[in-house]
Coordinates of C-alpha atoms in Angstrom, one line a residue:
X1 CA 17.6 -5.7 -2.1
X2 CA 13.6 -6.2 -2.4
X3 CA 11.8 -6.1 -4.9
X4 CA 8.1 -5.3 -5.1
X5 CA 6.0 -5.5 -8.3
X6 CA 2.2 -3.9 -8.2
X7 CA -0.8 -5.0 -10.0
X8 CA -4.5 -5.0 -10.2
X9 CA -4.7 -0.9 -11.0
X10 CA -7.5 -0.2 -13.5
X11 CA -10.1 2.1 -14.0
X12 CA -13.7 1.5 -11.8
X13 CA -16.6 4.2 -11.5
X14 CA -17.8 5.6 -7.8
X15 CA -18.8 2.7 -5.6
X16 CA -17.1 0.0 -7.3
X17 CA -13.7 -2.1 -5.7
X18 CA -10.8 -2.8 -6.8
X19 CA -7.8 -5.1 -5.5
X20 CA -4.2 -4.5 -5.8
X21 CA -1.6 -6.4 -5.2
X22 CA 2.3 -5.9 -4.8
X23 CA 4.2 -9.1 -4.8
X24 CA 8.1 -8.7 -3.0
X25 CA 11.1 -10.3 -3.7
X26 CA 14.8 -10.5 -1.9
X27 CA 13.9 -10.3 1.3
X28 CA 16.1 -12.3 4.1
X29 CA 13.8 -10.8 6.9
X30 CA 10.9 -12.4 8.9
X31 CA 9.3 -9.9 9.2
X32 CA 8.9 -6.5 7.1
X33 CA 6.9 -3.2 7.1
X34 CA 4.9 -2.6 3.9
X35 CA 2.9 0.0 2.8
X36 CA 0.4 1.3 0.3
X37 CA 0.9 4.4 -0.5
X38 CA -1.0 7.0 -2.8
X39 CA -0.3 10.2 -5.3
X40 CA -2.4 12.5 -7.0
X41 CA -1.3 14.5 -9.8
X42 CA -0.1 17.8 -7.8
X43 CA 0.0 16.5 -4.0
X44 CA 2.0 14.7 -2.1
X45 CA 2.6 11.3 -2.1
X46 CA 0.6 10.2 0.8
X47 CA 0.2 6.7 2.9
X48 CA -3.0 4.9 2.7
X49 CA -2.3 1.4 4.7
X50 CA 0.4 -0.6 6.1
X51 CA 0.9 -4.0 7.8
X52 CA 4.3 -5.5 9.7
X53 CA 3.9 -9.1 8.4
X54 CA 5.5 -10.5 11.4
X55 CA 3.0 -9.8 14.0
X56 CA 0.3 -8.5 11.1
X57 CA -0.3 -5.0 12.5
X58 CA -2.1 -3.0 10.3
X59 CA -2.5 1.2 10.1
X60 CA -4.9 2.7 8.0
X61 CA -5.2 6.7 7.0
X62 CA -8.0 8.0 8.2
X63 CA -9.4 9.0 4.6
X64 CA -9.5 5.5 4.2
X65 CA -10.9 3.5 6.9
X66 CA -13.5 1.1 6.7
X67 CA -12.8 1.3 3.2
X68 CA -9.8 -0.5 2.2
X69 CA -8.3 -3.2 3.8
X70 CA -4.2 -4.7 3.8
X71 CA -3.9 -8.3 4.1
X72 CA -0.8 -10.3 3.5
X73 CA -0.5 -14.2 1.8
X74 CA 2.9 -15.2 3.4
X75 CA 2.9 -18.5 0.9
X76 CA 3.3 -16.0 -2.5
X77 CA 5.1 -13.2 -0.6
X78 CA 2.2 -10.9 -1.6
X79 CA 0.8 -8.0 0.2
X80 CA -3.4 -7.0 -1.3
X81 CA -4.9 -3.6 -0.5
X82 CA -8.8 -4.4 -1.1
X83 CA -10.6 -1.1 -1.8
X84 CA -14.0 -1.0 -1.7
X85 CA -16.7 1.9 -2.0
X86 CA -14.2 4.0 -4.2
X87 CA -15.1 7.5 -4.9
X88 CA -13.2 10.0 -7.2
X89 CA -10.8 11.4 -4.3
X90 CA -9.0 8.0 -4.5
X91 CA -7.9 8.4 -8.4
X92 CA -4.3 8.5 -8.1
X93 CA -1.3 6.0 -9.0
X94 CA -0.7 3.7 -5.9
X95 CA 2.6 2.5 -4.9
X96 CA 3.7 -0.4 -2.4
X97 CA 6.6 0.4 -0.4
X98 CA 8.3 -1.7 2.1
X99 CA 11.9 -1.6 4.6
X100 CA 13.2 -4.1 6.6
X101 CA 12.5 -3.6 9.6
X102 CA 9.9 -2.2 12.4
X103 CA 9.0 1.3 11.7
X104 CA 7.4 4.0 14.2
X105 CA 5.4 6.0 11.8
X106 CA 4.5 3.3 8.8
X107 CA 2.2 5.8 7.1
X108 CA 5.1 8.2 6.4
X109 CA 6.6 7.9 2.7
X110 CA 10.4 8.5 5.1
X111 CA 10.1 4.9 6.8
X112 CA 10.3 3.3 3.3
X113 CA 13.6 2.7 1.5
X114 CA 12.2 0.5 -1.3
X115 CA 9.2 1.4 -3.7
X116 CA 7.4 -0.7 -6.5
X117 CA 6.2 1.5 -10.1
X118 CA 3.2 1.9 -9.2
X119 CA -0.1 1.2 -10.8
X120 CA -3.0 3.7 -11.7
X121 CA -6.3 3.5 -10.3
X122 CA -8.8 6.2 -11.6
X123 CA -12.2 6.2 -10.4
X124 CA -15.3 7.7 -12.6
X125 CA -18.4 9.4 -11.5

């Protein structure tokens, strides 16, 4: 079983970054997909970023490139999603998801058997 706890959600006006982090737990595999993924009240949960820690291959949604970025810190088993240049279609709660294993479509909420709470990130004009 993993484990994965989010933090660093808050509240930030247009233009302004935030960093979130999801720190995981449990896992017996080198390497693992996770993912960032996103959900607005009323749509669809939707993927936002993803990185395989093993060979660190990263996929971004196209809403979001240049914008955010997914790094991994393999000493404290922590995956960050730096977002930068926020504007008000990002306000939604943000979930990290992860599976153990290599996954064909890592932007798809499918690939993902375990998910973190979540934490809100709304964004002001």
């Amino acid at each position: 079983q993993v484990q994965l706890v989010e933090s660093g959600g808050g509240s930030v006006q247009a233009g302004g970054s935030l960093r979130l982090s999801c720190a995981a737990s449990g896992s017996t595999h080198p390497s693992i997909y996770m993912g960032w993924f996103r959900q607005a009240p009323g749509k669809e949960r939707e993927g936002v970023a993803a990185i395989y820690t093993g060979a660190r291959f990263t996929h971004y949604a196209d809403s979001v490139k240049g914008r955010f970025t997914i790094s991994q810190d393999n000493a404290k088993n922590t995956v960050y999603l730096q977002m930068d240049s926020l504007n008000r279609e990002d306000t939604a709660m943000y979930y990290c998801a992860a599976v153990e294993r290599f996954v064909l479509r890592p932007l798809v909420r499918e690939s993902y058997n375990y998910w973190g709470q979540g934490t809100q990130v709304t964004v002001s004009v």
